[in-house]
PDB file of C-alpha atoms in Angstrom:
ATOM      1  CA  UNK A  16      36.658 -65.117  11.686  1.00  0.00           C
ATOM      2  CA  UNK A  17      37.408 -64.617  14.974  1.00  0.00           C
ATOM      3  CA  UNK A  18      41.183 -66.302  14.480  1.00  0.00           C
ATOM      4  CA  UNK A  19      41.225 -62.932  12.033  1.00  0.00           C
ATOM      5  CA  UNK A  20      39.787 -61.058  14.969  1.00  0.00           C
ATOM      6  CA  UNK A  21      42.158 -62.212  17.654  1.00  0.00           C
ATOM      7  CA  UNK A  22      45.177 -60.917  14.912  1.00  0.00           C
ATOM      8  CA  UNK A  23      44.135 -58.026  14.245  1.00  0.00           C
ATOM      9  CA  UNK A  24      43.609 -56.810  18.114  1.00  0.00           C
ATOM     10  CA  UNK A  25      46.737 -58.657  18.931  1.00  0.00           C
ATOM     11  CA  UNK A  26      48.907 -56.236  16.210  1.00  0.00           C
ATOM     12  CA  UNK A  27      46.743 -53.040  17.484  1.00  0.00           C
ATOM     13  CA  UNK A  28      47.586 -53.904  20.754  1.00  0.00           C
ATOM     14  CA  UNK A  29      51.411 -54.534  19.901  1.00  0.00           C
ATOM     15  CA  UNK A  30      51.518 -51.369  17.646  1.00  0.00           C
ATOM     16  CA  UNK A  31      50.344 -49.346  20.562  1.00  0.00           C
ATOM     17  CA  UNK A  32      53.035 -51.101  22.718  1.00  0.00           C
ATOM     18  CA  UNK A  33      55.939 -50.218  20.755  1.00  0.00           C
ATOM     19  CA  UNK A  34      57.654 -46.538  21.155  1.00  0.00           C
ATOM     20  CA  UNK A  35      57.649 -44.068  18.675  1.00  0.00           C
ATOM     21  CA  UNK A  36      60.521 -43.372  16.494  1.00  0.00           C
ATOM     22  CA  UNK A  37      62.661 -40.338  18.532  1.00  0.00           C
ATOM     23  CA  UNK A  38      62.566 -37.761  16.752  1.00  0.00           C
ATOM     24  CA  UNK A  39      66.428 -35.703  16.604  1.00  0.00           C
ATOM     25  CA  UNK A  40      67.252 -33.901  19.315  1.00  0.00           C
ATOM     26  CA  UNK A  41      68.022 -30.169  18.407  1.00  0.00           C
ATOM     27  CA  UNK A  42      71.117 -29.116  18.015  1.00  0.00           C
ATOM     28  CA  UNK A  43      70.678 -26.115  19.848  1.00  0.00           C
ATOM     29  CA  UNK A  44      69.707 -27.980  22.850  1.00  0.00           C
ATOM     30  CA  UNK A  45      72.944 -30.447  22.667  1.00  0.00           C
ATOM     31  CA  UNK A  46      74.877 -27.674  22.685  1.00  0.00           C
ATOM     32  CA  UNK A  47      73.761 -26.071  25.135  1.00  0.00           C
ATOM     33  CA  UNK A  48      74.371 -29.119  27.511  1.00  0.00           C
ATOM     34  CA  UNK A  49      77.884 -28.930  25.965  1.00  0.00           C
ATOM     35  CA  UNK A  50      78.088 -25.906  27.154  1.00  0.00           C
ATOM     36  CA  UNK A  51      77.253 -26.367  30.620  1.00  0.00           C
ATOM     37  CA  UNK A  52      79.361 -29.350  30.810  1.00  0.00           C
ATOM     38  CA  UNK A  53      82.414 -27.470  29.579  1.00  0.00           C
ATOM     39  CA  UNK A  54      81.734 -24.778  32.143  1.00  0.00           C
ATOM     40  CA  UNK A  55      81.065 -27.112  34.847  1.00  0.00           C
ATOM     41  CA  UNK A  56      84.307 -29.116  33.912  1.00  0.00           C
ATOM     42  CA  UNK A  57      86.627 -26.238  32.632  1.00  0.00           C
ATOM     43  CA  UNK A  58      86.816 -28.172  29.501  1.00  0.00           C
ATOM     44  CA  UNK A  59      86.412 -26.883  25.718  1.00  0.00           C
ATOM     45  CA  UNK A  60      84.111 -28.427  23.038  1.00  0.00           C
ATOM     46  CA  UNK A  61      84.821 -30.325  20.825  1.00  0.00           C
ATOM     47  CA  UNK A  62      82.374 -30.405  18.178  1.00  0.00           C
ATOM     48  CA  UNK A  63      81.968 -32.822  15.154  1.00  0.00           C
ATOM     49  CA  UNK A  64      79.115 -32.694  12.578  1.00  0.00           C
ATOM     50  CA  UNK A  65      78.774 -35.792  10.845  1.00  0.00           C
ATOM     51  CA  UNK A  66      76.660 -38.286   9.096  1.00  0.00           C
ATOM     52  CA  UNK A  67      75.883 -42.485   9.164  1.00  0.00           C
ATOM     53  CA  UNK A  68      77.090 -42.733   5.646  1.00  0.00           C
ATOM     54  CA  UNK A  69      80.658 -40.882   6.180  1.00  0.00           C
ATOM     55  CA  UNK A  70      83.347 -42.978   6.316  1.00  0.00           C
ATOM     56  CA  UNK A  71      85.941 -40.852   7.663  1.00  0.00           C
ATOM     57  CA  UNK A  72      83.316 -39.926  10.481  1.00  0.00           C
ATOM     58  CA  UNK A  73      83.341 -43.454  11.621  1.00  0.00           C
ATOM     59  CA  UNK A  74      87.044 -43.575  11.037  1.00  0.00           C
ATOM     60  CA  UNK A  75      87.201 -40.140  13.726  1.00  0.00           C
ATOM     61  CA  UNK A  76      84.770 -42.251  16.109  1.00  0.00           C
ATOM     62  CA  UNK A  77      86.958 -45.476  16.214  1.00  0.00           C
ATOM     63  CA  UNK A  78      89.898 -43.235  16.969  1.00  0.00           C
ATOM     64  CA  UNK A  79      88.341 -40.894  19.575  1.00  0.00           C
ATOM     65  CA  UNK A  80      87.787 -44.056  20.865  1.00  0.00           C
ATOM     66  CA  UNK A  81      91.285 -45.743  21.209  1.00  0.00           C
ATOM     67  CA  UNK A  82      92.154 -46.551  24.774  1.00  0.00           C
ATOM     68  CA  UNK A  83      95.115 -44.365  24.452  1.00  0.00           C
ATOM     69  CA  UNK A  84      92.822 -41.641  23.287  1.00  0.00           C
ATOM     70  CA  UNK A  85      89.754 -41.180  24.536  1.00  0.00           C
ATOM     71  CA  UNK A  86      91.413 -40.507  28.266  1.00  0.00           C
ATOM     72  CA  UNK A  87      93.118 -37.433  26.558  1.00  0.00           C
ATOM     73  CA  UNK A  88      90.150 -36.075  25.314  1.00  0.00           C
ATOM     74  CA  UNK A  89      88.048 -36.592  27.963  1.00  0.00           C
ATOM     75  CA  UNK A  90      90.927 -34.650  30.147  1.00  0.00           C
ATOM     76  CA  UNK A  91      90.446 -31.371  27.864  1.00  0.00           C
ATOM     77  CA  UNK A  92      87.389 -31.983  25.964  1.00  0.00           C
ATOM     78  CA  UNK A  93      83.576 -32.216  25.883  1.00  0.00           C
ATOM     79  CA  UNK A  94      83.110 -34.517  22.716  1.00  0.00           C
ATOM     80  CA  UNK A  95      79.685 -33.422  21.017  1.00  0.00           C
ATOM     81  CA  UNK A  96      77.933 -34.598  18.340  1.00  0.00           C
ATOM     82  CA  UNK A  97      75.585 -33.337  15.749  1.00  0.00           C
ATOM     83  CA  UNK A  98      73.870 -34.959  12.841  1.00  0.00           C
ATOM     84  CA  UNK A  99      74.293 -33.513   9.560  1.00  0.00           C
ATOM     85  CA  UNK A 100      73.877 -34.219   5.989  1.00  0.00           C
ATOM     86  CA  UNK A 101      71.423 -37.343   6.387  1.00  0.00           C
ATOM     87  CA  UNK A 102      70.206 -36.148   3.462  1.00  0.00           C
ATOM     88  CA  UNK A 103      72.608 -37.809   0.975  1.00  0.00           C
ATOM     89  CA  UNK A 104      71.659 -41.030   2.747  1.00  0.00           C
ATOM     90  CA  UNK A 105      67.939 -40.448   2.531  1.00  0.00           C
ATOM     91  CA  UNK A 106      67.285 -40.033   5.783  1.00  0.00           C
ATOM     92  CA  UNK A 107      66.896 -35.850   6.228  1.00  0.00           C
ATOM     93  CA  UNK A 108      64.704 -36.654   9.609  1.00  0.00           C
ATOM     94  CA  UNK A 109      67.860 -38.183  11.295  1.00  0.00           C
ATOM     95  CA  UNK A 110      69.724 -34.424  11.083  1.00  0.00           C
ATOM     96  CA  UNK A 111      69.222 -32.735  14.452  1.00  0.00           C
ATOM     97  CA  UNK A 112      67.251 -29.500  13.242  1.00  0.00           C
ATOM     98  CA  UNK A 113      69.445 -26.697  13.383  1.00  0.00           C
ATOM     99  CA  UNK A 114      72.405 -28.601  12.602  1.00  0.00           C
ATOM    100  CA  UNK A 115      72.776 -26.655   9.214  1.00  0.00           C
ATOM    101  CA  UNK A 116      72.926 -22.821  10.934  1.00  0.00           C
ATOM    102  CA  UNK A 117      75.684 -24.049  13.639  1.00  0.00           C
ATOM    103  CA  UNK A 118      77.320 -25.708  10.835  1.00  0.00           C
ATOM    104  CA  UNK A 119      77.322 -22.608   8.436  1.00  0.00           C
ATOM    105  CA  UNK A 120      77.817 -20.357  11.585  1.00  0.00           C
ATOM    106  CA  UNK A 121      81.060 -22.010  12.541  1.00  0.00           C
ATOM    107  CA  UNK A 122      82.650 -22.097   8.722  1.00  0.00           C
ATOM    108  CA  UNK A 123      81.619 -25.844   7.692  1.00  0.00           C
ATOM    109  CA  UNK A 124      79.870 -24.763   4.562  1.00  0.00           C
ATOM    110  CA  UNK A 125      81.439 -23.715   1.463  1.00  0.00           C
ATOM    111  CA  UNK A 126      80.142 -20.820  -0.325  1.00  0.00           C
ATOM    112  CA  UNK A 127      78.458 -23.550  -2.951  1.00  0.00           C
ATOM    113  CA  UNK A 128      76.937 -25.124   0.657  1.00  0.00           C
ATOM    114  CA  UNK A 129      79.146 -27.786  -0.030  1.00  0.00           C
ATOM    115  CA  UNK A 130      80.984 -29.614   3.203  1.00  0.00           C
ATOM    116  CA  UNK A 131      83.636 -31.904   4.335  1.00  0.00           C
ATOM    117  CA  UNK A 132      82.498 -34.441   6.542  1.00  0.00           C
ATOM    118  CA  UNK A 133      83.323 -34.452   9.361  1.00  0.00           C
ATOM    119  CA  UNK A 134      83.727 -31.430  10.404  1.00  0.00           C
ATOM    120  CA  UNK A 135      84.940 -30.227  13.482  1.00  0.00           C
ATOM    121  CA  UNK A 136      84.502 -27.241  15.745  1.00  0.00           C
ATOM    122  CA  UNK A 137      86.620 -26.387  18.629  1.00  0.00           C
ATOM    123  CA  UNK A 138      84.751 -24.368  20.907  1.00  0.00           C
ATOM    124  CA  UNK A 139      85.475 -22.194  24.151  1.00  0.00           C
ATOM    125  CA  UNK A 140      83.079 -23.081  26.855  1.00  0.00           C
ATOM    126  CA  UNK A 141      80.503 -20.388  25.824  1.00  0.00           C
ATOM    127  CA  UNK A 142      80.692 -21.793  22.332  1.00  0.00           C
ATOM    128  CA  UNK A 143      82.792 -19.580  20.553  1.00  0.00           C
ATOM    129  CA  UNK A 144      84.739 -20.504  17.924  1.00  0.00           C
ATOM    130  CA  UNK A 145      88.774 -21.699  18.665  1.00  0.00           C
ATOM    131  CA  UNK A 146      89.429 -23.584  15.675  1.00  0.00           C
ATOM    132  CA  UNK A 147      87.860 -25.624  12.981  1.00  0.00           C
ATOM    133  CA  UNK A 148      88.923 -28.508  10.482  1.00  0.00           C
ATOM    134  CA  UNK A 149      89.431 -25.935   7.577  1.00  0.00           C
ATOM    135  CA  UNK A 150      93.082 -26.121   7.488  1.00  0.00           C
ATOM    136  CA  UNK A 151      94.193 -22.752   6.422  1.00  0.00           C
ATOM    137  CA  UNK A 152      95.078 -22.403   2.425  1.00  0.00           C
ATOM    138  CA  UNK A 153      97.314 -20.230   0.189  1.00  0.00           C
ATOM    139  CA  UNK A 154      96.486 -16.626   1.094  1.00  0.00           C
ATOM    140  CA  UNK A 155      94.924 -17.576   4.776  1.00  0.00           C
ATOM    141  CA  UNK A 156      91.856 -18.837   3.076  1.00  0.00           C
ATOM    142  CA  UNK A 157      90.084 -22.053   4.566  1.00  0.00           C
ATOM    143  CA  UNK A 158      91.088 -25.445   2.357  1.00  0.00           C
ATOM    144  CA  UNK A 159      89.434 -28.419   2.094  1.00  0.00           C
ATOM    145  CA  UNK A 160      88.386 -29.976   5.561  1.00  0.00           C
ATOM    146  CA  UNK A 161      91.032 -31.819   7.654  1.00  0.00           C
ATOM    147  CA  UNK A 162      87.929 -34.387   9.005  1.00  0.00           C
ATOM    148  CA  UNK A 163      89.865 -37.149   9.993  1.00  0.00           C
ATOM    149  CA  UNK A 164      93.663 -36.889   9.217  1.00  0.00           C
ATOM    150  CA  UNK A 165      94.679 -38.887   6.148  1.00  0.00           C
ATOM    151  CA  UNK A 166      98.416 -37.259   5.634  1.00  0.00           C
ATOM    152  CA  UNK A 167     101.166 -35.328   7.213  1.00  0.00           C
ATOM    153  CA  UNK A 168      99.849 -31.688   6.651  1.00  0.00           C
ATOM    154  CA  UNK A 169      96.034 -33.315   7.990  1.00  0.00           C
ATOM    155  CA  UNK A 170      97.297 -34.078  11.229  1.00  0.00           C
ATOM    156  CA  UNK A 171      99.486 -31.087  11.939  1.00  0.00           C
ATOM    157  CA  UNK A 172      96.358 -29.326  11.435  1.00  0.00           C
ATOM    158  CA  UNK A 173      94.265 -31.731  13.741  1.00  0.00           C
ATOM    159  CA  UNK A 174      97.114 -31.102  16.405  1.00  0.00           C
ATOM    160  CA  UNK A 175      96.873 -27.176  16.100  1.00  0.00           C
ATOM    161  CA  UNK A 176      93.255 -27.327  16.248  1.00  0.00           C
ATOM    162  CA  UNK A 177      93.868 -29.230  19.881  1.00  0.00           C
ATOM    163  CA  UNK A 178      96.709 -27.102  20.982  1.00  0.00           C
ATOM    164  CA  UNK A 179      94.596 -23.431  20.020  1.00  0.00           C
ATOM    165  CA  UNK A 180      91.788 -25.049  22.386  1.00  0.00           C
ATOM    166  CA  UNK A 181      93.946 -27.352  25.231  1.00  0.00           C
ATOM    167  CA  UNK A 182      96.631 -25.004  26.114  1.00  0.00           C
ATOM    168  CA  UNK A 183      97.719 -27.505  28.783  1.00  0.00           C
ATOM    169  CA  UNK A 184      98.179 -30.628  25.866  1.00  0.00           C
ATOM    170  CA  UNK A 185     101.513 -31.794  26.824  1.00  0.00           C
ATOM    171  CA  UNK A 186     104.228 -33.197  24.283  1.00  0.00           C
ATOM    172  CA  UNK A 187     103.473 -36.616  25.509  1.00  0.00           C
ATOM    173  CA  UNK A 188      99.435 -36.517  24.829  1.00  0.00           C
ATOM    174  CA  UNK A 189     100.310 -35.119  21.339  1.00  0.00           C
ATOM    175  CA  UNK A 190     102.918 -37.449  20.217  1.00  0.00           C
ATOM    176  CA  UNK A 191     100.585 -40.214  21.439  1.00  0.00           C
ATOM    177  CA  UNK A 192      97.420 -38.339  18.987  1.00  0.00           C
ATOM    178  CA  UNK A 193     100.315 -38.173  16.840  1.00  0.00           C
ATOM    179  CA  UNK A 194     101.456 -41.855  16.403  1.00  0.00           C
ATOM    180  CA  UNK A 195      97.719 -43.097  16.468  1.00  0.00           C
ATOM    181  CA  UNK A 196      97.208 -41.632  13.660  1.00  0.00           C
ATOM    182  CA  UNK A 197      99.991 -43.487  11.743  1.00  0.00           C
ATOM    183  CA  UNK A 198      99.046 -46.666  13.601  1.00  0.00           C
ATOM    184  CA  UNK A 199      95.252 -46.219  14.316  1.00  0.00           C
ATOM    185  CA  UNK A 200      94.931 -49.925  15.266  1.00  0.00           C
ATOM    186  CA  UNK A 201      97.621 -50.000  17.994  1.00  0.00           C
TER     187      UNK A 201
END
């Protein structure tokens, strides 16, 4: 009995002990310190709504990463992220609430409500809307999402979406983007 006793108080005591599951932040409020940080830094955002489950997202992460890359973007950039579209994986708690308006607000959502992951949002400083992954279609109507780059006409997008945002991008920086994309494990 008391062996039963002593367990039970032990795994009260321990539940106690450990935190709480976080819940998301808003994404109001992470854009808003993107905001101040672009400001502060005279840098634009760059803004990418994405989701555990999407491939390409983790694809855009490991290159955003690349030692050859990251310094770029850190030079013009304020790389944000939301979550969005946890859903599909189950998990609708891990979106950061408000995701879906700033999402719909800057063109990510189809008229069906379907999206591209990810997508991306290049921002001014006060948020407003440079560019966005919908490469422009037939007619000057938004295409499919450009994401992460898979072809040619993907990553002359990606590169226009930089250059409307990072006026000061030099040839160098892009044909380094550039070739990382054809060899993104160099």
């Amino acid at each position: 009995m008391w062996k039963i006793l002593r367990t039970a108080t032990a795994l009260l005591l321990l539940s106690t002990a450990l935190p709480a599951v976080p819940k998301a932040l808003k994404a109001d409020d992470i854009l808003k310190g993107a905001k101040l940080k672009a400001a502060d830094q005279n840098k634009s955002i760059f803004l990418i709504f994405g989701a555990s489950w999407c491939e390409d997202c983790h694809r855009l992460d490991s290159f955003l990463a690349l030692p050859d890359i990251a310094p770029i973007f850190n030079k013009y950039f304020v790389v944000t992220k939301l979550t969005f579209g946890e859903a599909v994986g189950g998990h609708p708690d891990w979106d950061n609430p408000g995701s879906d308006f700033l999402i719909s607000k800057y063109g990510g959502l189809s008229p069906s409500g379907a999206v591209d992951l990810p997508f991306i949002a290049v921002l001014d400083p006060k948020a407003k809307l440079l560019a966005n992954s919908n490469k422009p279609g037939k007619g000057h109507v938004a295409s499919a999402g450009t994401g992460f780059p898979d072809n040619a006409e993907d990553v002359k997008w990606f590169l226009a979406m930089l250059q409307k945002a990072a006026l000061a991008l030099t040839e160098d920086e892009t044909q380094k983007i550039q070739g990382a994309f054809r060899n993104p494990d160099e």
